[in-house]
Short mmCIF file of C-alpha atoms in Angstrom, two decimals:
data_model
loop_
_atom_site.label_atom_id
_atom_site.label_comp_id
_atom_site.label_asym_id
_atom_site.label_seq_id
_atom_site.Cartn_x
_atom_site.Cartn_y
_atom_site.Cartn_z
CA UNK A 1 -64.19 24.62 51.85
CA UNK A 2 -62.68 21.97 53.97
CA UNK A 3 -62.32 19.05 52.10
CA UNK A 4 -61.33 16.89 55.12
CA UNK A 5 -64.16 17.73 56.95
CA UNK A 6 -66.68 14.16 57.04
CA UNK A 7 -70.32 14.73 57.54
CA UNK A 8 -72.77 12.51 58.94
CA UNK A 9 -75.38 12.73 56.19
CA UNK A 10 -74.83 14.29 53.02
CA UNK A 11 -77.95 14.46 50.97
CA UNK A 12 -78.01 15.20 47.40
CA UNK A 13 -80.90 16.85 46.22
CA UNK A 14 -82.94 19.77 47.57
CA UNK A 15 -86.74 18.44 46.97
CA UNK A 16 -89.25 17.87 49.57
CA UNK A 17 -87.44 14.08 50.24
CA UNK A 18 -84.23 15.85 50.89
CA UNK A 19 -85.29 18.77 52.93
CA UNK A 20 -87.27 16.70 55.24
CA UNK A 21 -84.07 13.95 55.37
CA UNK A 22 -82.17 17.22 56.26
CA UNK A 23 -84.83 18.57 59.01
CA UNK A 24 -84.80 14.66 60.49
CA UNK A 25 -80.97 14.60 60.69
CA UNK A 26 -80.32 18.06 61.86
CA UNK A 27 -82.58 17.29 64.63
CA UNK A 28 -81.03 14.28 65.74
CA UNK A 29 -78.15 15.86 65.74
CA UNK A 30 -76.37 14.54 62.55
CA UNK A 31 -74.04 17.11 61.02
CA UNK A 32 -75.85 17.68 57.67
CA UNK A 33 -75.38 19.26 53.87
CA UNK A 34 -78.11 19.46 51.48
CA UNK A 35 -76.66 19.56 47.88
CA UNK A 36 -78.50 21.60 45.55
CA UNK A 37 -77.91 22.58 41.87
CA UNK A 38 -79.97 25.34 41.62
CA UNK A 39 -82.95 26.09 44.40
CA UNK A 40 -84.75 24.11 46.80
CA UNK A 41 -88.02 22.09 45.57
CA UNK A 42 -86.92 20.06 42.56
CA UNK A 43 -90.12 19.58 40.68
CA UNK A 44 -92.15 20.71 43.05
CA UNK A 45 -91.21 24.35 43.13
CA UNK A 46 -92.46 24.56 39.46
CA UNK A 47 -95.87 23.75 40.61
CA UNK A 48 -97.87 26.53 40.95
CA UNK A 49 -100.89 25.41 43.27
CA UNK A 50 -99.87 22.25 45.55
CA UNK A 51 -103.60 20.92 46.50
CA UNK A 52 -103.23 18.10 47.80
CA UNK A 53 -100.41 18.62 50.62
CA UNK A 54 -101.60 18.61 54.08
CA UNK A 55 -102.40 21.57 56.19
CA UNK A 56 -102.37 24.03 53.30
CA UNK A 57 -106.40 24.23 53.70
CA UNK A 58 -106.00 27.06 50.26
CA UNK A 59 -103.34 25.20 48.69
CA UNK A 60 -99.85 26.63 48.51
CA UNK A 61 -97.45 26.96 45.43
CA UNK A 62 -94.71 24.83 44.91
CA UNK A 63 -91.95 27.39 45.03
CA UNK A 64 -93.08 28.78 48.19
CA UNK A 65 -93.32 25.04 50.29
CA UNK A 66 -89.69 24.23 49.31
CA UNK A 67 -88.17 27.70 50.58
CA UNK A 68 -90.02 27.14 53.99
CA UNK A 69 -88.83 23.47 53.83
CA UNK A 70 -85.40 24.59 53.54
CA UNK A 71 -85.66 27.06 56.13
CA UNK A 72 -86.98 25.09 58.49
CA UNK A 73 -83.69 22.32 58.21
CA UNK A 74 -81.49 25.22 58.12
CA UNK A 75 -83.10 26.41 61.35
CA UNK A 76 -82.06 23.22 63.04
CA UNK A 77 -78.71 23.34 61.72
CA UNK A 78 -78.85 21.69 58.20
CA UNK A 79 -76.24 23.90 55.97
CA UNK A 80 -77.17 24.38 51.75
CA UNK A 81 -74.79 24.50 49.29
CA UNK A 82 -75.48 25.27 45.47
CA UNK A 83 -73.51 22.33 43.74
CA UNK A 84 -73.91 19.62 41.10
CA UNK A 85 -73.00 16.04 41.35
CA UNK A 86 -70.71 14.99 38.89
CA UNK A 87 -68.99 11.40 40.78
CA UNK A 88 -69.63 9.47 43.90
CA UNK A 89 -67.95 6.91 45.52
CA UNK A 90 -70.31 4.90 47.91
CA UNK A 91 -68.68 1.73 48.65
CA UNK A 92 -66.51 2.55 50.84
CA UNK A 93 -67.16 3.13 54.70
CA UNK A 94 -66.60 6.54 54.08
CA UNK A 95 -68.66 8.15 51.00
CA UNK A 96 -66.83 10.55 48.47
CA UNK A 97 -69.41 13.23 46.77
CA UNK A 98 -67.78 14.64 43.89
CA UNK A 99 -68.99 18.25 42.81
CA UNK A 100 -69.25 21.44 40.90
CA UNK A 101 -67.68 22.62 44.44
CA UNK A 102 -65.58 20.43 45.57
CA UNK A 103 -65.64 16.85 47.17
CA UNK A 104 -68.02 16.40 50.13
CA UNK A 105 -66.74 13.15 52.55
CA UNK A 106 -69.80 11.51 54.62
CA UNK A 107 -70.78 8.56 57.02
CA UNK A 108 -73.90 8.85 54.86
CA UNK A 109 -75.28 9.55 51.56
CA UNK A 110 -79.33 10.27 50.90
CA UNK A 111 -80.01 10.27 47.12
CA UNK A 112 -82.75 11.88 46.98
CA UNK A 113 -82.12 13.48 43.25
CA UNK A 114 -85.65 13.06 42.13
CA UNK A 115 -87.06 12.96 38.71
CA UNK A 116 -87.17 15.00 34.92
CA UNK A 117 -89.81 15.13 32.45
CA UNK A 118 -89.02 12.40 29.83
CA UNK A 119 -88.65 13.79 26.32
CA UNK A 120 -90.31 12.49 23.05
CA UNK A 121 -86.57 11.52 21.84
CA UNK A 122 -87.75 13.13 18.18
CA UNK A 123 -85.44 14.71 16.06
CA UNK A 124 -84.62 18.96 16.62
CA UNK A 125 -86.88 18.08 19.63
CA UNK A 126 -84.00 19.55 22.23
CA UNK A 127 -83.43 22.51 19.35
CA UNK A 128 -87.00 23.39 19.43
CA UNK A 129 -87.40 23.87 22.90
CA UNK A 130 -88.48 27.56 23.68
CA UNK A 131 -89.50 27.63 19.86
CA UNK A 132 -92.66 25.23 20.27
CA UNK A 133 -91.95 22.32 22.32
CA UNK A 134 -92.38 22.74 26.02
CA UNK A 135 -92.55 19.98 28.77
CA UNK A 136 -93.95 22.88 31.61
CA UNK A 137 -97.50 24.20 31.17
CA UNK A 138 -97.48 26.18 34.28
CA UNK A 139 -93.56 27.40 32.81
CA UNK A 140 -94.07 28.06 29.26
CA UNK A 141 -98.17 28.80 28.83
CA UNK A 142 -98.44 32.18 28.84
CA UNK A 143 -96.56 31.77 25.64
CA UNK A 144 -99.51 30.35 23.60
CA UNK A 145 -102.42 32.99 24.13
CA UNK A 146 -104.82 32.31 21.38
CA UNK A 147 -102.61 29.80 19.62
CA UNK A 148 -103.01 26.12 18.72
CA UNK A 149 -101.38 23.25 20.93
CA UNK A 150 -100.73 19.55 21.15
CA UNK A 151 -100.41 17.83 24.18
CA UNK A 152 -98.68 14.69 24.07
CA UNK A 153 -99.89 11.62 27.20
CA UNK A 154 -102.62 11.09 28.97
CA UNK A 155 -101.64 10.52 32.37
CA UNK A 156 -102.76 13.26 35.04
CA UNK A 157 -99.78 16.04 34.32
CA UNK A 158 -100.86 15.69 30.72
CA UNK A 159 -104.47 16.34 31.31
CA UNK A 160 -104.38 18.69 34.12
CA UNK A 161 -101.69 20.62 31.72
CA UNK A 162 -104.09 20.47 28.46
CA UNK A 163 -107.19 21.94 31.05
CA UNK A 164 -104.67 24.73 32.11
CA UNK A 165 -103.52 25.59 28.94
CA UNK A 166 -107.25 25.45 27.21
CA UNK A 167 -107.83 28.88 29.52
CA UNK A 168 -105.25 30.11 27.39
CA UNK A 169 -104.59 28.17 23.86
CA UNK A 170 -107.72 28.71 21.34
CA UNK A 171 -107.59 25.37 20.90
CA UNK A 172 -105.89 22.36 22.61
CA UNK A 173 -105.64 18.52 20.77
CA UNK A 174 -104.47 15.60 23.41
CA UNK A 175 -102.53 13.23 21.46
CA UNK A 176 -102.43 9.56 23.53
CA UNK A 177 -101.18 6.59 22.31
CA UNK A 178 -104.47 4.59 24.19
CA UNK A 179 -107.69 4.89 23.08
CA UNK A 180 -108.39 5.98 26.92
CA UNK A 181 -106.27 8.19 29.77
CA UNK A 182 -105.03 7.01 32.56
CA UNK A 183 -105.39 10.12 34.58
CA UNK A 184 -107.78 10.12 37.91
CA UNK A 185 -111.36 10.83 37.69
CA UNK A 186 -111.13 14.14 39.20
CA UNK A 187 -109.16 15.21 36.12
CA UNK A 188 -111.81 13.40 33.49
CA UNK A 189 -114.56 15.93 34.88
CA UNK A 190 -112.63 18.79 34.16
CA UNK A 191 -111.73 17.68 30.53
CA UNK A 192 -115.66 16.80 29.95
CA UNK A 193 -116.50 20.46 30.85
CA UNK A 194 -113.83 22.02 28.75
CA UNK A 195 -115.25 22.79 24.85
CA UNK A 196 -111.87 23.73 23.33
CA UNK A 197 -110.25 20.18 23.84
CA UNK A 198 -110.14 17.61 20.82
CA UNK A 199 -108.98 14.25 21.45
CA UNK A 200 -106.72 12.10 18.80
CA UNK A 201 -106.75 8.34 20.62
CA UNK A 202 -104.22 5.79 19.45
CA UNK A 203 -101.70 8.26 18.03
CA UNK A 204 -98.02 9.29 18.48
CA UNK A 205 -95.92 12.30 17.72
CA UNK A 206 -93.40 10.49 15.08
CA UNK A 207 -91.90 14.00 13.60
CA UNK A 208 -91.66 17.41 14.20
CA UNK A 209 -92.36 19.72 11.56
CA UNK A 210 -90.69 23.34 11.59
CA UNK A 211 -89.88 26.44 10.11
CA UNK A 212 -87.78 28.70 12.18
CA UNK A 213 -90.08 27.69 14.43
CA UNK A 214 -92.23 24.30 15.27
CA UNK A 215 -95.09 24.49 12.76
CA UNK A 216 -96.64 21.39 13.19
CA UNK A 217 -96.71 17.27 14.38
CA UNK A 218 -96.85 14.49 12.30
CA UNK A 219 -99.18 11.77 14.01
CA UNK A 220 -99.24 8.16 13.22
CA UNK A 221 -102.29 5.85 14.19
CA UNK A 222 -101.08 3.06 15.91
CA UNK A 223 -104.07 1.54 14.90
CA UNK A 224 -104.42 1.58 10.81
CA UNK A 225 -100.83 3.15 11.23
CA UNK A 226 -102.19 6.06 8.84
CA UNK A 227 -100.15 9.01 9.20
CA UNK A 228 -101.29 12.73 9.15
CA UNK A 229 -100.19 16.48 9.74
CA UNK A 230 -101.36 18.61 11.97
CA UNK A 231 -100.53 22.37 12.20
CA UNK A 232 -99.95 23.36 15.83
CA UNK A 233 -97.82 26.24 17.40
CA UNK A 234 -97.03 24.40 20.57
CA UNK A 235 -96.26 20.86 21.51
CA UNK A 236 -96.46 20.21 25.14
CA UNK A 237 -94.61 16.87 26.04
CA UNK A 238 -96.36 15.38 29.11
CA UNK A 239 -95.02 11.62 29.24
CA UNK A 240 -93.58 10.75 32.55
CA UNK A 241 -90.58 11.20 33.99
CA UNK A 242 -87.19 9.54 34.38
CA UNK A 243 -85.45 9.43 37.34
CA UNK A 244 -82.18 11.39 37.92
CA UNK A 245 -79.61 8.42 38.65
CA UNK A 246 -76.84 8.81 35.51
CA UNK A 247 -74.49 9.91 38.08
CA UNK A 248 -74.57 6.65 39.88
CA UNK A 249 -72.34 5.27 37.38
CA UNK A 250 -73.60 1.70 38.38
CA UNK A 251 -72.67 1.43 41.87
CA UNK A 252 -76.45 1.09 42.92
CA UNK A 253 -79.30 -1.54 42.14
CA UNK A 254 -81.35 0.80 39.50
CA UNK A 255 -84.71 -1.05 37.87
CA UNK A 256 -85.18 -1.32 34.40
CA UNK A 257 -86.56 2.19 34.00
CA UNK A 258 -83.43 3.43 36.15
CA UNK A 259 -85.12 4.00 39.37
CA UNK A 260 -83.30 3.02 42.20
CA UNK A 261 -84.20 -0.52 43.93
CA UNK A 262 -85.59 0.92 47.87
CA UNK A 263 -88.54 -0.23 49.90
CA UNK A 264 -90.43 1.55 52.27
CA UNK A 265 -86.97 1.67 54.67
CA UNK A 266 -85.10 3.23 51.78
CA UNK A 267 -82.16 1.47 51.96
CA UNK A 268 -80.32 0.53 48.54
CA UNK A 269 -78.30 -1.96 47.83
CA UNK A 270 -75.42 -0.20 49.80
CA UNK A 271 -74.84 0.10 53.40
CA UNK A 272 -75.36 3.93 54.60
CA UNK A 273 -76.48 4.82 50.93
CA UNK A 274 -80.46 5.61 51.12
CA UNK A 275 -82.53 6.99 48.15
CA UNK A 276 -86.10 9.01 49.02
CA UNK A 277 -88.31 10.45 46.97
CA UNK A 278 -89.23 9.86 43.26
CA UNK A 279 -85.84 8.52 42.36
CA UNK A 280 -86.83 5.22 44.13
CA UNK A 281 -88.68 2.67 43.31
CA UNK A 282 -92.61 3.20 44.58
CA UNK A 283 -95.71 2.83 43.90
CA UNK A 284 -97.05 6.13 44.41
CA UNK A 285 -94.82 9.68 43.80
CA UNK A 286 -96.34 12.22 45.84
CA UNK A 287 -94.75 14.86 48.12
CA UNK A 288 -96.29 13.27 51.11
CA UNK A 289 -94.62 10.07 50.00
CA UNK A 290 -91.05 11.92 49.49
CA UNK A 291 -91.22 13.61 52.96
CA UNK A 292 -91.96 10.41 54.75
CA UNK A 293 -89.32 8.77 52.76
CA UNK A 294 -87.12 11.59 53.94
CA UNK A 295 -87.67 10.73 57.69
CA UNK A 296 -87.50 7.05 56.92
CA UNK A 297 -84.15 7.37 55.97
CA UNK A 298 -82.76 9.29 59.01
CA UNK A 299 -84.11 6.56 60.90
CA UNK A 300 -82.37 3.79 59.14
CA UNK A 301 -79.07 6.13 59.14
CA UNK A 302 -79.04 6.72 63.24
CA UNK A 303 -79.26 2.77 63.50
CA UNK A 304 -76.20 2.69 60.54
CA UNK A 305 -74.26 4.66 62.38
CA UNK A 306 -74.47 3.92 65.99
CA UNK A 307 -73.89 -0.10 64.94
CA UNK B 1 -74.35 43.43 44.92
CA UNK B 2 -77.96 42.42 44.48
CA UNK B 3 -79.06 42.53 40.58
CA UNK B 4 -80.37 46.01 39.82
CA UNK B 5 -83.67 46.06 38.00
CA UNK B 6 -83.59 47.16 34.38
CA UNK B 7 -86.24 49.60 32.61
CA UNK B 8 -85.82 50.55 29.06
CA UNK B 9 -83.87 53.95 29.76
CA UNK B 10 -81.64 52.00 32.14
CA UNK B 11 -81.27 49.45 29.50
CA UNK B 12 -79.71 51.47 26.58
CA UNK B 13 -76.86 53.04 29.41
CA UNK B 14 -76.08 49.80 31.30
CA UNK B 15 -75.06 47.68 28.32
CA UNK B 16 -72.92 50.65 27.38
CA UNK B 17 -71.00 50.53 30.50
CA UNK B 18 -67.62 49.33 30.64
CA UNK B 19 -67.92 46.69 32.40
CA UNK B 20 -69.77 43.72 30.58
CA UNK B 21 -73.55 43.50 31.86
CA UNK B 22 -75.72 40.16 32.76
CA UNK B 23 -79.14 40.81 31.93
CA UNK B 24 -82.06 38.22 33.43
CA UNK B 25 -84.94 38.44 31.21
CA UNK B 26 -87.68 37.04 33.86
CA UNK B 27 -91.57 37.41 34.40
CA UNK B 28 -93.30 36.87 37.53
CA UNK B 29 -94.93 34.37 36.22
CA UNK B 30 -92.67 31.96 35.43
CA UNK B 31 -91.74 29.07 37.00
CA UNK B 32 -88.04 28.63 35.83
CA UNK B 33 -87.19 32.35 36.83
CA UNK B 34 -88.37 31.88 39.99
CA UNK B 35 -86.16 28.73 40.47
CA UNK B 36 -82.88 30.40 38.94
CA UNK B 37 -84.05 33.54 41.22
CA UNK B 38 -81.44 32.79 44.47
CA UNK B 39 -78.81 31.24 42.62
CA UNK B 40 -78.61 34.35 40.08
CA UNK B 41 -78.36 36.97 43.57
CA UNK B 42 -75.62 34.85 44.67
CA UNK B 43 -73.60 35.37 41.16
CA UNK B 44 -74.38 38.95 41.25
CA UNK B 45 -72.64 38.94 44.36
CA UNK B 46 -69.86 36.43 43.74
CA UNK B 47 -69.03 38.33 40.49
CA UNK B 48 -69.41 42.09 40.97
CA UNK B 49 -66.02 42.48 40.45
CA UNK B 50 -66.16 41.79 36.92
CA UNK B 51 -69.66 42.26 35.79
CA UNK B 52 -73.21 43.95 36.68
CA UNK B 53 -75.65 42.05 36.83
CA UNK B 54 -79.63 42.81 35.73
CA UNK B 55 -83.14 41.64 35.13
CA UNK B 56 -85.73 42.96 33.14
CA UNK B 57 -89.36 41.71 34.00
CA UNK B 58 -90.64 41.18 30.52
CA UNK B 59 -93.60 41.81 31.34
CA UNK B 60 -93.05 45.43 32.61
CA UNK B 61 -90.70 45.97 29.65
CA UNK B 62 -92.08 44.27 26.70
CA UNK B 63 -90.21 46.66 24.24
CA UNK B 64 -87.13 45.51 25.88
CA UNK B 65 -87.60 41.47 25.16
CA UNK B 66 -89.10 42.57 21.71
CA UNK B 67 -86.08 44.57 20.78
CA UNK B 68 -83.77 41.76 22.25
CA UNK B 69 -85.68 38.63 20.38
CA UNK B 70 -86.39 37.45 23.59
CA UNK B 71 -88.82 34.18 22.73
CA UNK B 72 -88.34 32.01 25.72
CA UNK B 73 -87.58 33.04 29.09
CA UNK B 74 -85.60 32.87 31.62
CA UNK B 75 -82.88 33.67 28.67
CA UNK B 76 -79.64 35.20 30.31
CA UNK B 77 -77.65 37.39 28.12
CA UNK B 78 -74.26 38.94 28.70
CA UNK B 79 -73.89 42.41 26.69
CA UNK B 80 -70.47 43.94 25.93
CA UNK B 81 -70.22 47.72 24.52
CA UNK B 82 -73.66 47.21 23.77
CA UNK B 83 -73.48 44.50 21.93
CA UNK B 84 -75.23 41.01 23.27
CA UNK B 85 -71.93 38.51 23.22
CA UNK B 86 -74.16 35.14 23.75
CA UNK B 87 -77.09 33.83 25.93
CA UNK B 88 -78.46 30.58 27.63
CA UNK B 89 -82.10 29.52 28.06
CA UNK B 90 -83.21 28.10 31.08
CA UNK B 91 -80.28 27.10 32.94
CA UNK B 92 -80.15 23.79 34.99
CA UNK B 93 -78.18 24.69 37.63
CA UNK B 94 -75.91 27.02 38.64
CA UNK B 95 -72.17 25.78 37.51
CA UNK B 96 -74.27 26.46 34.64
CA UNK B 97 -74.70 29.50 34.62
CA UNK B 98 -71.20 30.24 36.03
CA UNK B 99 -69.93 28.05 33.12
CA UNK B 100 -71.87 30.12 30.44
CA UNK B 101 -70.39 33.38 32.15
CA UNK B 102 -66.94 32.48 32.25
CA UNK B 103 -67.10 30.93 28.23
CA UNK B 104 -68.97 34.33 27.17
CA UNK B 105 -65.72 36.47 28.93
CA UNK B 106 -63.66 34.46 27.19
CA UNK B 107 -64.79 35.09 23.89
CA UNK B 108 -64.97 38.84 24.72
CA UNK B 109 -60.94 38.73 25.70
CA UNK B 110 -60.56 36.30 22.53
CA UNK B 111 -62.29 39.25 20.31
CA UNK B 112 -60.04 41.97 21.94
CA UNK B 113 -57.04 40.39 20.66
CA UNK B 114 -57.78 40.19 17.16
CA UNK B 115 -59.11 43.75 17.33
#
């Protein structure tokens, strides 16, 4: 690798925000890299049926959308390479992309690094995982034929992953700490029909109880704050995400949650630096958001770089 | 090199082989897999010098994962003279995997010496 070589855009992260940044800027002509730590689609490609994207009339899974958006930058020029972001250096007029590969120079810099389930923060949670706590229903399911398992949240991934796994689990308890969800009608219809889903409102996962194995939650009303055991095999942890930005090492506006601070034009608080996609702050993270996001920022870029 | 698909008759002979042996433990199913999936060819290739490389469907070779304590997958392990020499679940990327490859070598070199 050339480590002279300066690119017009360099955009880290492979999801829908960045592939569509990269089909924008290979097509106006902006020598482009994707950088990707392990395969195209971010979140997305562990989705198994994608509903609600446009022009998919039977859906289409995750996995599959990201490999044709890839293909389709790379068609117009857009190269891929499999590396992790360890540094960057943004405030300079030229940007310095420090990797598991080498260092990247661009004009420009998308962030579009997207977001990871956020964990309980319990103790032997991280040891656990693969032994009873999970944070993928679609991933880690098939696991818990006929078994018992909690699912902590109640936003829509939490109840659209307690439906899914109640066609497998004998028995799936929703633990939320509301005494209602905050998931979309759409998803409450679905939970009403479902006879193998208990409900325990107003409580938390405070402890994890285990064996060689997880074994069990303890809950704790936040209520009466009463606490009580319950056996489970699984513990699925459905509570939001947090936005991939430790990297940034400060040099960009982040909010309080660590999202970084981008309107609709996606510029951050530094010149040629954009962020698309679920790492920026927004009201609504879709895919349809992220892509447009994507194109936003070429736009904004081609007007960086021509002034 | 692409990865060469293992089946439990393969299995016992490949981790024999003098050459250490990567094994992919994988289902169709499986989200994670499918993700590691491009980045694991690309090793294969990158590193045939030094190592095969494998996957074993779990599904099509339950014996296999049972035999192996497989409990979570994808679960990489790297086998020397038969012997598994240490694994990694559900890699994040692949200087992680790389990473876990070149720190499991190590230890097989370390072990030589003291032989």
């Amino acid at each position: 690798m050339n480590e002279n070589h300066v690119y017009d855009m360099i955009i880290v992260g492979g999801g829908p925000g960045g592939y569509t940044s990269a089909l924008y800027a290979a097509r106006a002509g902006f020598d482009t890299i994707v950088l990707e730590k392990l395969s195209a689609g971010g979140q997305m490609s562990l989705t198994w049926q994608i509903d609600n994207y446009p022009g998919f009339e039977n859906g289409i899974d995750g996995f599959s959308l990201a490999e044709k958006m890839q293909k389709q930058a790379e068609k117009f020029g857009a190269k891929s390479e499999y590396a992790e972001v360890f540094n960057m250096d943004l405030t300079g007029k030229l940007k310095r992309v420090e990797t598991s590969s080498g260092i990247y120079i661009g004009k420009t810099v998308v962030i579009a690094t997207g977001a990871n389930p956020r964990e309980l923060g319990l103790a032997k949670e991280k040891e656990l995982i693969g032994h009873g706590v999970a944070y993928c229903a679609s991933c880690d399911g098939m696991f818990y034929k006929d078994k018992i398992v909690v699912v902590v949240g109640g936003g829509n991934s939490a109840v659209s992953d307690a439906v899914l796994l109640s066609r497998i689990a004998k028995k799936v308890i929703i633990v939320h700490r509301r005494d209602t969800l905050r998931a979309t009608k759409i998803y409450h219809d679905q939970l009403m029909k479902t006879e193998n889903i208990e409900f325990r409102w107003n409580n938390t996962v405070n402890e994890l109880i285990y064996g060689e194995r997880l074994t069990g939650v303890r809950l704790k009303d936040t209520v009466t704050g009463e606490e009580n055991i319950i056996e489970c095999d699984g513990l699925f942890v459905s509570i939001g995400r947090k936005p991939t930005t430790d990297f940034l090492d400060n040099q960009i506006e982040l909010d309080n949650k660590g999202y970084i601070v981008a309107g609709e034009n996606t510029e951050t608080s530094i010149p040629g630096v954009y962020a698309v996609g679920d790492v920026r702050t927004k009201l609504l993270r879709q895919i349809v958001t992220a892509v447009a996001d994507g194109a936003m920022a070429v736009h904004m870029a081609e007007e960086y770089v021509e002034k | 090199m692409t990865s060469i698909n293992i089946n439990k008759e393969k299995f016992g002979q490949l981790i024999h082989k003098e050459k250490p042996v990567l094994v992919d433990f994988w289902a169709p199913w499986c989200g994670y897999c499918r993700r590691i999936g491009a980045a694991y060819e690309k090793i294969s290739e990158e590193y045939s010098d030094i190592l095969i490389a494998g996957k074993v469907n779990i599904d099509e070779e339950p014996q296999i994962a049972e035999a192996e304590k497989i409990e979570i997958i994808p679960t990489l392990v790297l086998y020397r003279d038969g012997k598994a020499i240490d694994s990694i679940v559900a890699p994040e990327s692949k200087i992680m995997i790389e990473n876990f490859i070149n720190e499991a070598l190590e230890k097989i070199k370390g072990g030589l010496l003291y032989e």
